[in-house]
Every structure is written in structure tokens, then in C-alpha cells.
Short mmCIF file of C-alpha atoms in Angstrom, two decimals:
data_model
loop_
_atom_site.label_atom_id
_atom_site.label_comp_id
_atom_site.label_asym_id
_atom_site.label_seq_id
_atom_site.Cartn_x
_atom_site.Cartn_y
_atom_site.Cartn_z
CA MET T 24 -0.11 0.02 -0.05
CA SER T 25 2.78 2.67 0.91
CA ASP T 26 4.66 1.60 -2.18
CA LEU T 27 1.53 2.26 -4.25
CA THR T 28 0.65 5.63 -2.55
CA ASP T 29 4.24 6.94 -2.67
CA ARG T 30 4.73 5.98 -6.43
CA LEU T 31 1.27 7.59 -7.25
CA ALA T 32 2.06 10.79 -5.15
CA GLN T 33 5.27 11.41 -7.15
CA GLY T 34 3.31 12.54 -10.41
CA LEU T 35 0.28 13.93 -8.74
CA PRO T 36 -0.48 17.30 -7.26
CA ALA T 37 -0.60 17.50 -3.41
CA GLY T 38 -3.97 16.20 -2.21
CA ALA T 39 -4.65 14.04 -5.41
CA VAL T 40 -4.32 10.70 -3.54
CA VAL T 41 -6.91 9.94 -1.09
CA VAL T 42 -6.69 6.59 1.10
CA ASP T 43 -9.08 7.80 3.89
CA PRO T 44 -11.61 5.13 4.10
CA ASP T 45 -14.28 7.28 5.09
CA VAL T 46 -13.89 9.18 1.66
CA THR T 47 -12.89 6.19 -0.52
CA ALA T 48 -16.13 4.31 0.43
CA ALA T 49 -18.10 6.97 -1.13
CA TYR T 50 -16.16 6.29 -4.61
CA SER T 51 -16.44 2.43 -4.57
CA HIS T 52 -19.82 2.28 -6.50
CA ASP T 53 -22.10 3.75 -8.78
CA MET T 54 -25.95 3.82 -8.43
CA ALA T 55 -26.69 0.39 -9.50
CA GLY T 56 -28.09 -2.10 -6.73
CA PHE T 57 -27.35 -5.70 -6.61
CA CYS T 58 -23.74 -4.96 -7.58
CA ALA T 59 -20.60 -6.04 -5.62
CA ALA T 60 -18.11 -3.16 -4.77
CA GLY T 61 -14.72 -3.70 -3.57
CA VAL T 62 -12.70 -1.78 -1.24
CA PRO T 63 -10.00 0.60 -3.22
CA ALA T 64 -6.37 1.02 -2.04
CA ALA T 65 -6.65 4.72 -3.07
CA VAL T 66 -8.79 7.00 -5.10
CA VAL T 67 -6.77 9.47 -7.19
CA PHE T 68 -7.69 12.85 -8.95
CA PRO T 69 -5.43 13.98 -11.80
CA GLU T 70 -5.91 17.12 -13.44
CA THR T 71 -3.94 16.75 -16.65
CA VAL T 72 -3.59 13.93 -19.38
CA GLU T 73 0.18 13.29 -18.31
CA GLN T 74 -0.98 12.72 -14.81
CA VAL T 75 -3.49 10.04 -15.58
CA GLN T 76 -0.39 8.60 -17.80
CA HIS T 77 1.70 8.45 -14.66
CA VAL T 78 -1.26 6.81 -12.97
CA LEU T 79 -1.57 3.93 -15.46
CA ARG T 80 2.18 3.14 -15.64
CA THR T 81 2.15 3.04 -11.94
CA ALA T 82 -0.47 0.53 -12.01
CA THR T 83 0.92 -1.53 -14.80
CA ALA T 84 4.30 -1.64 -13.13
CA LEU T 85 2.70 -2.79 -9.64
CA ARG T 86 0.04 -5.06 -11.60
CA VAL T 87 -2.37 -2.78 -9.50
CA PRO T 88 -6.21 -2.57 -11.15
CA VAL T 89 -7.71 0.79 -12.32
CA VAL T 90 -11.26 1.57 -12.14
CA PRO T 91 -12.05 4.92 -14.25
CA GLN T 92 -15.08 6.75 -12.59
CA GLY T 93 -16.86 9.98 -13.84
CA ALA T 94 -19.82 11.36 -11.78
CA ARG T 95 -20.92 7.64 -10.58
CA THR T 96 -24.41 8.26 -11.96
CA GLY T 97 -24.16 4.88 -13.67
CA LEU T 98 -26.82 2.45 -13.40
CA SER T 99 -24.96 -1.16 -14.17
CA GLY T 100 -22.01 -1.21 -11.74
CA ALA T 101 -19.49 -0.25 -14.37
CA ALA T 102 -17.90 2.15 -12.00
CA ASN T 103 -17.82 0.03 -8.86
CA ALA T 104 -14.36 -0.81 -7.15
CA VAL T 105 -12.67 -4.10 -6.99
CA ASP T 106 -10.47 -4.69 -3.83
CA ASP T 107 -7.11 -2.92 -3.87
CA CYS T 108 -7.73 -0.95 -6.94
CA ILE T 109 -7.08 2.52 -7.73
CA VAL T 110 -10.24 4.43 -8.49
CA LEU T 111 -9.36 6.99 -11.08
CA SER T 112 -11.63 9.77 -10.93
CA LEU T 113 -11.81 12.24 -13.96
CA VAL T 114 -13.93 14.66 -12.54
CA LYS T 115 -11.12 17.12 -12.32
CA LEU T 116 -10.36 16.91 -15.93
CA ASN T 117 -13.54 19.21 -16.64
CA ARG T 118 -12.73 22.02 -19.35
CA ILE T 119 -14.16 22.42 -22.35
CA LEU T 120 -11.45 23.36 -24.65
CA GLU T 121 -12.79 24.36 -27.91
CA ILE T 122 -15.99 25.16 -29.47
CA ASP T 123 -15.57 25.44 -33.46
CA PRO T 124 -19.05 26.95 -34.88
CA VAL T 125 -17.62 26.43 -38.36
CA ASN T 126 -17.01 22.84 -38.27
CA ARG T 127 -19.42 22.27 -35.71
CA VAL T 128 -17.50 20.52 -33.13
CA ALA T 129 -16.51 20.92 -29.51
CA VAL T 130 -13.38 19.50 -27.68
CA VAL T 131 -13.82 18.32 -24.20
CA GLU T 132 -12.40 16.63 -21.35
CA PRO T 133 -14.09 13.76 -19.72
CA GLY T 134 -15.41 15.47 -16.73
CA VAL T 135 -17.54 17.89 -17.99
CA VAL T 136 -21.04 17.79 -17.18
CA ASN T 137 -23.34 16.69 -20.01
CA ALA T 138 -25.90 20.04 -19.36
CA GLU T 139 -22.86 22.61 -18.92
CA LEU T 140 -21.60 21.77 -22.61
CA SER T 141 -25.27 21.97 -23.49
CA ARG T 142 -25.53 25.33 -22.23
CA ALA T 143 -22.04 26.42 -23.62
CA VAL T 144 -22.68 25.68 -27.30
CA GLU T 145 -26.25 27.08 -27.12
CA GLU T 146 -24.31 30.41 -27.12
CA PHE T 147 -22.78 29.57 -30.62
CA GLY T 148 -26.60 28.62 -31.62
CA LEU T 149 -25.55 24.98 -31.61
CA HIS T 150 -26.68 21.86 -30.02
CA TYR T 151 -25.22 18.89 -28.13
CA PRO T 152 -28.34 16.32 -28.50
CA PRO T 153 -27.30 13.40 -26.21
CA ASP T 154 -29.44 14.16 -23.19
CA PRO T 155 -29.51 11.43 -20.34
CA SER T 156 -32.04 11.95 -17.53
CA SER T 157 -29.18 12.62 -15.26
CA TRP T 158 -27.62 15.37 -17.79
CA GLU T 159 -27.44 18.00 -14.97
CA SER T 160 -24.93 15.54 -13.41
CA CYS T 161 -23.71 13.00 -15.43
CA THR T 162 -20.22 13.54 -17.31
CA ILE T 163 -19.34 13.08 -20.98
CA GLY T 164 -16.87 10.88 -20.20
CA GLY T 165 -19.36 8.49 -18.28
CA ASN T 166 -21.67 9.07 -21.44
CA ILE T 167 -18.87 7.91 -23.66
CA GLY T 168 -17.83 4.82 -21.43
CA THR T 169 -21.51 3.48 -21.21
CA GLY T 170 -22.75 4.82 -24.79
CA ALA T 171 -25.52 6.64 -23.10
CA GLY T 172 -28.71 7.58 -24.94
CA GLY T 173 -31.47 10.04 -23.62
CA LEU T 174 -34.95 11.29 -24.04
CA CYS T 175 -34.39 12.69 -27.70
CA CYS T 176 -32.68 9.54 -29.41
CA VAL T 177 -35.67 9.02 -31.53
CA LYS T 178 -34.81 11.97 -33.71
CA TYR T 179 -31.01 12.62 -32.82
CA GLY T 180 -29.44 9.40 -32.06
CA VAL T 181 -27.11 8.03 -28.89
CA THR T 182 -23.81 9.21 -27.71
CA SER T 183 -21.62 7.15 -30.02
CA GLU T 184 -23.37 8.93 -33.32
CA TYR T 185 -21.54 12.51 -31.97
CA VAL T 186 -17.97 11.00 -30.94
CA LEU T 187 -15.72 11.88 -33.69
CA GLY T 188 -12.40 11.35 -32.07
CA LEU T 189 -10.95 10.39 -28.84
CA ASP T 190 -7.91 10.65 -26.89
CA VAL T 191 -7.27 7.64 -24.63
CA VAL T 192 -4.70 6.69 -22.09
CA LEU T 193 -3.90 2.88 -22.67
CA ALA T 194 -3.44 0.61 -19.88
CA ASP T 195 0.46 0.96 -20.17
CA GLY T 196 0.40 4.84 -20.24
CA ARG T 197 0.48 5.15 -23.84
CA LEU T 198 -1.65 8.11 -25.42
CA LEU T 199 -3.82 6.74 -28.40
CA SER T 200 -5.47 9.33 -30.62
CA THR T 201 -8.57 7.85 -32.71
CA GLY T 202 -10.78 9.35 -35.25
CA ARG T 203 -10.87 12.84 -36.56
CA ARG T 204 -12.38 16.54 -36.76
CA THR T 205 -13.68 16.20 -40.05
CA ALA T 206 -17.19 15.49 -41.38
CA LYS T 207 -16.15 12.43 -43.03
CA GLY T 208 -13.40 9.81 -42.50
CA VAL T 209 -12.97 6.24 -43.10
CA ALA T 210 -9.30 5.54 -42.68
CA GLY T 211 -8.46 2.36 -40.88
CA TYR T 212 -10.30 0.34 -38.30
CA ASP T 213 -13.18 2.70 -36.36
CA LEU T 214 -11.35 2.19 -32.90
CA THR T 215 -13.49 5.46 -31.82
CA ARG T 216 -16.87 3.24 -31.99
CA LEU T 217 -14.79 0.59 -30.26
CA LEU T 218 -13.96 2.45 -27.31
CA VAL T 219 -17.51 4.27 -27.26
CA GLY T 220 -19.45 1.86 -24.59
CA SER T 221 -16.45 -0.05 -23.54
CA GLU T 222 -16.95 1.05 -19.95
CA GLY T 223 -13.27 1.90 -19.25
CA THR T 224 -12.30 -1.93 -19.86
CA LEU T 225 -9.88 -0.74 -23.04
CA GLY T 226 -8.66 2.49 -21.99
CA VAL T 227 -9.25 6.00 -20.12
CA VAL T 228 -10.77 8.67 -22.32
CA VAL T 229 -8.92 12.33 -21.66
CA ARG T 230 -10.27 14.06 -24.50
CA ALA T 231 -13.31 14.16 -26.93
CA VAL T 232 -14.24 15.51 -30.36
CA LEU T 233 -17.81 15.83 -30.26
CA SER T 234 -20.11 16.56 -33.31
CA LEU T 235 -22.67 19.36 -32.87
CA ARG T 236 -25.84 20.38 -34.48
CA PRO T 237 -27.55 23.80 -35.15
CA ALA T 238 -29.74 24.63 -32.31
CA PRO T 239 -33.45 23.45 -32.90
CA ALA T 240 -36.71 25.39 -32.31
CA PRO T 241 -38.28 25.19 -28.62
CA GLN T 242 -40.16 21.90 -28.61
CA LEU T 243 -43.99 21.64 -28.86
CA ALA T 244 -45.30 18.84 -26.82
CA LEU T 245 -48.44 16.77 -26.32
CA ALA T 246 -49.86 14.48 -23.83
CA ALA T 247 -52.10 11.32 -25.17
CA GLU T 248 -53.69 9.05 -22.85
CA PHE T 249 -54.29 5.22 -23.69
CA PRO T 250 -56.25 2.70 -22.04
CA SER T 251 -53.83 -0.21 -22.63
CA ALA T 252 -50.30 -0.62 -23.45
CA ALA T 253 -51.77 -2.16 -26.82
CA THR T 254 -53.23 0.92 -27.91
CA ALA T 255 -50.36 3.07 -26.96
CA GLY T 256 -48.06 0.84 -28.92
CA ALA T 257 -50.34 0.95 -31.80
CA ALA T 258 -50.00 4.98 -31.72
CA VAL T 259 -46.12 4.81 -31.71
CA CYS T 260 -46.13 2.38 -34.61
CA ALA T 261 -48.51 4.54 -36.42
CA VAL T 262 -46.48 7.97 -35.84
CA MET T 263 -43.17 6.17 -36.91
CA GLU T 264 -45.06 4.55 -39.90
CA HIS T 265 -46.36 7.59 -41.36
CA GLY T 266 -42.80 9.34 -41.68
CA LEU T 267 -43.15 11.78 -38.91
CA THR T 268 -39.97 12.53 -36.82
CA PRO T 269 -40.58 13.42 -33.15
CA SER T 270 -37.86 15.08 -31.19
CA LEU T 271 -39.05 13.01 -28.11
CA MET T 272 -41.70 10.03 -27.79
CA GLU T 273 -42.00 9.05 -24.27
CA LEU T 274 -44.24 6.51 -22.72
CA MET T 275 -45.12 6.31 -18.91
CA ASP T 276 -47.36 3.81 -17.36
CA ALA T 277 -49.93 4.20 -14.44
CA VAL T 278 -47.27 3.41 -11.77
CA SER T 279 -44.81 6.12 -12.85
CA VAL T 280 -47.63 8.79 -13.41
CA ARG T 281 -48.96 8.18 -9.98
CA ALA T 282 -45.28 8.45 -8.64
CA VAL T 283 -44.41 11.65 -10.61
CA ASN T 284 -47.71 13.49 -9.27
CA GLU T 285 -46.99 12.35 -5.81
CA LEU T 286 -43.46 14.14 -5.78
CA GLY T 287 -44.04 16.97 -8.18
CA GLN T 288 -47.71 17.58 -8.18
CA MET T 289 -47.81 17.71 -11.88
CA GLY T 290 -51.63 16.87 -12.60
CA LEU T 291 -50.97 14.29 -15.09
CA PRO T 292 -54.04 12.00 -15.46
CA GLU T 293 -54.04 9.12 -13.02
CA SER T 294 -56.82 7.37 -14.99
CA THR T 295 -54.46 6.53 -17.71
CA ARG T 296 -52.79 2.99 -18.36
CA ALA T 297 -50.33 4.52 -20.51
CA LEU T 298 -49.18 8.28 -21.19
CA LEU T 299 -47.48 9.13 -24.37
CA LEU T 300 -45.60 12.18 -24.44
CA VAL T 301 -44.55 13.48 -28.08
CA ALA T 302 -42.95 16.58 -29.01
CA PHE T 303 -41.44 18.16 -32.21
CA ASP T 304 -38.84 20.78 -32.87
CA GLY T 305 -38.95 21.22 -36.42
CA PRO T 306 -40.19 24.34 -38.52
CA ASP T 307 -43.49 22.43 -39.12
CA ARG T 308 -43.81 21.24 -35.45
CA ALA T 309 -47.33 22.56 -35.08
CA ALA T 310 -48.61 20.81 -38.19
CA GLU T 311 -46.79 17.68 -37.01
CA SER T 312 -48.10 17.55 -33.70
CA ALA T 313 -51.51 18.01 -35.04
CA ARG T 314 -50.98 14.94 -37.14
CA VAL T 315 -50.07 13.08 -34.11
CA VAL T 316 -53.27 14.10 -32.16
CA GLU T 317 -55.08 12.78 -35.00
CA LEU T 318 -53.15 9.24 -35.08
CA CYS T 319 -53.14 8.81 -31.08
CA ARG T 320 -56.87 9.31 -31.40
CA ALA T 321 -57.21 6.62 -34.24
CA ALA T 322 -55.07 4.48 -32.09
CA GLY T 323 -57.66 4.60 -29.39
CA ALA T 324 -56.59 7.40 -27.08
CA THR T 325 -59.18 8.39 -24.43
CA GLU T 326 -57.78 11.98 -24.30
CA VAL T 327 -55.11 13.72 -26.32
CA VAL T 328 -54.28 17.27 -24.83
CA PRO T 329 -51.67 19.58 -27.07
CA ALA T 330 -49.50 21.99 -24.85
CA GLU T 331 -50.60 25.46 -25.24
CA ASP T 332 -47.55 27.12 -25.21
CA GLN T 333 -43.95 26.56 -24.29
CA ALA T 334 -44.67 26.70 -20.66
CA GLU T 335 -47.09 23.56 -20.82
CA SER T 336 -44.24 22.12 -22.92
CA ASP T 337 -41.65 22.56 -20.78
CA LEU T 338 -43.87 21.19 -17.86
CA LEU T 339 -44.71 17.71 -19.64
CA LEU T 340 -40.93 17.12 -20.38
CA ALA T 341 -39.96 18.04 -16.78
CA ALA T 342 -42.66 15.47 -15.54
CA ARG T 343 -40.99 12.72 -17.59
CA ARG T 344 -37.42 13.62 -16.20
CA LEU T 345 -38.82 13.15 -12.77
CA ALA T 346 -40.06 9.91 -13.50
CA LEU T 347 -36.89 8.17 -11.96
CA PRO T 348 -36.60 10.02 -8.84
CA ALA T 349 -40.26 9.68 -8.03
CA LEU T 350 -40.37 5.82 -8.38
CA ASP T 351 -37.04 5.76 -6.06
CA ARG T 352 -39.00 7.31 -3.51
CA LEU T 353 -41.41 4.19 -3.27
CA GLY T 354 -38.69 1.89 -1.99
CA THR T 355 -35.37 0.08 -3.30
CA THR T 356 -35.25 0.22 -6.91
CA MET T 357 -33.62 -1.99 -9.50
CA ILE T 358 -33.61 -0.12 -13.04
CA ASP T 359 -33.87 -2.35 -16.10
CA ASP T 360 -32.64 -1.03 -19.33
CA VAL T 361 -34.26 -3.29 -22.27
CA ALA T 362 -34.62 -2.21 -25.80
CA VAL T 363 -37.06 -3.96 -28.28
CA PRO T 364 -38.05 -3.36 -31.88
CA ARG T 365 -40.85 -0.49 -31.64
CA SER T 366 -43.36 -2.72 -33.17
CA ARG T 367 -42.89 -5.11 -30.07
CA LEU T 368 -43.04 -2.41 -27.45
CA ALA T 369 -46.65 -3.39 -26.44
CA GLU T 370 -45.85 -6.89 -25.88
CA MET T 371 -42.81 -6.05 -23.78
CA LEU T 372 -45.00 -3.49 -21.50
CA ASP T 373 -47.69 -6.25 -21.17
CA GLY T 374 -45.11 -9.00 -20.33
CA VAL T 375 -43.63 -6.67 -17.57
CA ALA T 376 -47.16 -6.49 -15.94
CA VAL T 377 -47.53 -10.24 -16.02
CA ILE T 378 -44.10 -10.59 -14.50
CA ALA T 379 -44.98 -7.84 -11.74
CA ASP T 380 -48.24 -9.98 -10.85
CA ARG T 381 -46.58 -13.27 -10.80
CA HIS T 382 -44.03 -12.13 -8.24
CA GLY T 383 -46.33 -9.71 -6.33
CA LEU T 384 -44.18 -6.51 -6.78
CA THR T 385 -44.80 -3.14 -7.82
CA ILE T 386 -42.71 -2.48 -11.31
CA GLY T 387 -43.09 1.12 -13.19
CA VAL T 388 -42.28 1.50 -16.52
CA VAL T 389 -40.83 4.66 -18.33
CA SER T 390 -40.04 4.03 -22.05
CA HIS T 391 -38.17 5.90 -24.73
CA ALA T 392 -41.12 4.66 -26.86
CA GLY T 393 -39.54 6.13 -30.17
CA ASP T 394 -37.04 3.76 -30.25
CA GLY T 395 -38.49 0.97 -27.92
CA ASN T 396 -35.87 1.58 -25.19
CA THR T 397 -37.86 0.65 -21.96
CA HIS T 398 -36.99 1.06 -18.36
CA PRO T 399 -38.63 -1.27 -16.13
CA ILE T 400 -38.26 -0.34 -12.45
CA VAL T 401 -38.72 -2.92 -10.11
CA ILE T 402 -39.75 -1.48 -6.44
CA PHE T 403 -39.00 -3.65 -3.35
CA ASP T 404 -38.06 -3.58 0.20
CA ALA T 405 -34.16 -4.48 0.43
CA ALA T 406 -34.80 -5.29 4.14
CA ASP T 407 -36.86 -8.31 3.15
CA PRO T 408 -34.78 -11.07 1.77
CA GLU T 409 -37.54 -12.85 0.21
CA GLN T 410 -38.68 -9.80 -1.57
CA ALA T 411 -35.31 -8.94 -2.65
CA LEU T 412 -34.96 -12.41 -4.03
CA ARG T 413 -38.30 -11.93 -6.11
CA ALA T 414 -36.99 -8.57 -7.55
CA GLN T 415 -33.73 -10.17 -8.83
CA ARG T 416 -35.87 -12.97 -10.23
CA SER T 417 -38.54 -10.53 -11.91
CA PHE T 418 -35.37 -8.35 -12.98
CA ASP T 419 -33.71 -11.45 -15.05
CA GLU T 420 -37.16 -12.34 -16.49
CA ILE T 421 -37.52 -8.91 -17.73
CA MET T 422 -34.16 -9.23 -19.68
CA ALA T 423 -35.19 -12.69 -20.78
CA LEU T 424 -38.62 -11.24 -22.25
CA GLY T 425 -36.36 -8.77 -24.11
CA LEU T 426 -34.28 -11.21 -25.76
CA GLU T 427 -37.33 -13.38 -27.01
CA LEU T 428 -38.94 -10.23 -28.41
CA GLY T 429 -35.91 -9.67 -30.50
CA GLY T 430 -34.24 -6.89 -28.39
CA THR T 431 -31.24 -6.32 -26.33
CA ILE T 432 -30.25 -6.42 -22.63
CA THR T 433 -29.23 -2.84 -22.32
CA GLY T 434 -30.13 0.01 -24.65
CA GLU T 435 -28.08 2.61 -22.99
CA HIS T 436 -27.15 1.92 -19.38
CA GLY T 437 -24.23 -0.41 -20.24
CA VAL T 438 -23.41 -3.99 -19.03
CA GLY T 439 -21.00 -3.17 -16.02
CA LEU T 440 -21.43 -5.96 -13.23
CA LEU T 441 -25.17 -5.79 -13.57
CA LYS T 442 -25.65 -7.91 -16.68
CA ARG T 443 -22.23 -9.28 -17.29
CA ASP T 444 -24.03 -12.86 -17.27
CA TRP T 445 -26.56 -11.84 -19.63
CA LEU T 446 -24.20 -10.44 -21.97
CA ALA T 447 -22.83 -13.60 -22.84
CA ARG T 448 -26.48 -15.05 -23.55
CA GLU T 449 -27.02 -12.07 -26.09
CA LEU T 450 -23.48 -12.56 -27.87
CA GLY T 451 -23.18 -16.20 -28.08
CA PRO T 452 -20.16 -18.03 -27.40
CA VAL T 453 -18.09 -16.71 -30.82
CA GLY T 454 -19.15 -13.24 -30.12
CA LEU T 455 -18.10 -13.20 -26.40
CA GLU T 456 -14.49 -14.70 -27.22
CA LEU T 457 -13.69 -12.23 -29.99
CA GLN T 458 -14.70 -9.49 -27.47
CA ARG T 459 -12.42 -10.94 -24.94
CA GLN T 460 -9.62 -11.17 -27.42
CA VAL T 461 -10.19 -7.33 -28.15
CA LYS T 462 -9.89 -6.62 -24.82
CA ALA T 463 -6.77 -8.39 -24.42
CA VAL T 464 -5.00 -6.38 -27.17
CA PHE T 465 -5.82 -3.22 -25.39
CA ASP T 466 -5.05 -4.37 -22.15
CA PRO T 467 -2.89 -7.67 -21.52
CA LEU T 468 -2.43 -7.70 -18.11
CA GLY T 469 -6.19 -7.29 -17.50
CA ILE T 470 -5.86 -4.33 -15.25
CA LEU T 471 -8.47 -1.76 -16.63
CA ASN T 472 -11.78 -2.20 -14.97
CA PRO T 473 -11.47 -6.00 -14.21
CA GLY T 474 -14.97 -7.71 -14.04
CA LYS T 475 -16.89 -5.64 -16.11
CA MET T 476 -18.59 -6.51 -19.50
CA VAL T 477 -16.73 -9.51 -20.65
#
């Protein structure tokens, strides 16, 4: 221990190496439940790329595992410590290095908070679309590590579509630059895409070149009530089939609507079985919104209420962002993240309801309906071992259902520890073996975030 901390301290600022167990305990895990977390030997806070390289060189020399971390808002255990590791916190590499409005790129360090970047580029009339629900606290490095999504993926896509290039410190301390700053580029294997979503198992991101878009108009939203998941799912399919491109299309079940009302007194309709929120931000947003009103009614909506002004639109979107914290107040939560084809969304929601009934549990569901990404949230009493076991079984059954419906075990939260066993089922033996071989090329000693993903 003393040799490790002494060697780390030689290349880091005073106070950047922390070994106090009361402090390190707070950095031992992210926000995922049911994931083991080890006891780190030290938590380090580098402030420069060179200091990150020093940490990795020291770790390689001493054969010490390294767990990279951002804001620890993740939901898969990907940032959880292992025993005697170095937790490498990147929150102090938090500078926006450049905003280039001509080439529409931003160059940032990994500790930059998502919302801060969004606000910074707005001053140039630009937009960084990926917007996870935790956008006010999650970092760009964490978003890259997990391949994060957000509420507006239906129109704008996920993080991987906005990462043009990366600077990455490898396990042995070498600095790798991938990708480009140009709008196009196909030179060599796409290592940038490989690194996005790799959860710190292949290297440590220290700089990112991000693509920006012109700032859209403010979103115009509507809310539609449905008597069943089937009718709501039919409306989602109709919107997509008719060639409309909403900037947001979110679905909340009755459990999540009630929870949001209790937390925020939002006045959402509690008579609904499924509440669909749809928004547009294009030049024809009023006409597109009117068309969705017609499609929702044709699909069986009992009520469709367009927002009358920007304030009402903002209120509806704020209600959706409150869903996770609102459900979290009802008990211990296990937050799943299963994506299915849009056409099978209703089957997924109905299947989750069956699983909830079978296990005698409350499961609230919020969904990025426009891309089929569901978040079933299992609520239980962690102090009751038998109920916790039922929660774990229901969680697993939800993932099995997603695979049966042609989906994936994670659309945006990542694999981490929480879904490592399920990754093998989705990839199959050949796919899993190839991924392990890729890991070995980047990290032959296996010191980068060991035990995660593969």
C-alpha cells in the first residue's frame, strides 16, 4: 500500500491521492443496486492527461487494477471498485477546450458535465443532442464509457453518433488518438466506435471531439392518454409508419404517472394506463403535432392534450424527467434497461405487467417509446430477503423477455457488473470470445476495470 501511494503521489498534485477509508468508500460504487463493490486502495484525482498517464504507468508497473470513474451516476455497476484497486476519478479533467462553430465540433475533457456543455454550445447557436435523464450531473466521459442515450434519441441518436475522435490513455500509459475532426473519414478500423461503450475496459478517455448540430426550435409537446399498452403501442407504430420525426416520444405507465404526481404535483391524468408524450422541434412542429393528435385518437387514445404554449411543453418534459426519482421514493429500485423493436413495445409492456403480478411486486415502466428502449423499474423492500430475491428474479425475467422479443439487454445503461452474465447469452460464445480477444489486445494484463462486461 505505501509503495503504491508513494509512487502515485510522485506524479500527482498534493492531495490528489486519497486513502482515507471514509472518503474512498463513497467512491466505491455507482448508483446500481445488486452489484458488489470492493474496497479501493486509493482514489486519485488527476488534473492533466500526463497525470493520468502517470497513474496508468504506475498501475502497470505494480500490476494494480484501475477503475475509471466519472460522476458515478451509472446504473450498471460499471464504475464499482474492486478490492485493492486504484479508483481513477476524472472529475477534475473538466474543461471545455474548444467550441468550433464553423466545423461544428466541441473538444472537451471527460469530466465536463453534459448540461454544462449543452449550455455552452447554445451561445454559438449550436446543440449537443445526447441528453440522459441525469444530464445535470452526468459527465461526458461517463456518457462515452456507457454509450449513453437520452430522451431525444428517437430523432437525434445516441452518444456514439456524436463522438468523432478520442484521446485515450492505454493500460501501459501510452496515449492513443483515434478518429478525426472532419465531417467524413474512413481511414482504418473505427477504434473510436469501439471505445464508445467499452466502460473503461479498453482505455481511459481523456479528451473527446464531439459533433454538434444547429440549435433546434423549442419543443412543442402533447400528452395522450391510452386505456392499454396495446393502444399506446399502436400509436407509436402509427407515428413512425407515417414518416413523422418527433424529437421526443416517451411513454409512462400508470405506476410512474402516480409517482410523478406524488412527487411534483404535476397534475398528470391518473386514470390513464399509458401516457404518451410526443414533442417536435422542427419548422413544421405545429402541423406535425396536429397529425399525431389524429393518429393517437385513431389508435384508441381516450384523451389527447396538446400543450398550449412553451411553458406547458416544458412542464410535460419536466414530468418525464421526474419519473426515475419519483419511483425511487417508493422503495429500493432495480432499474432495467431493455430495448426491443418498436413494433413489439406493447408486448414488452404487457409482459412486464405479467411478471410484476407473478412476483407480487410493483414495477413501474418509463420508456423511450420512439426507439423501443424501456426502463422497467422494480420496486421492493431491500430489508426483506425474500422480496429482494423476487425482485432479482423479476429483473432477470424482464431481460429474458426482451431477448425473446428480438431486443437487447441494454439500450443505454451499459453492461457493467449488473448484466455481465446476460451479455454472454446475448452475444453467444463466438461473439463473447472475440470481445475477450479485443480486450486482451488493449489491456494484456487485465488491469483496466476488471470484472466488467466481458
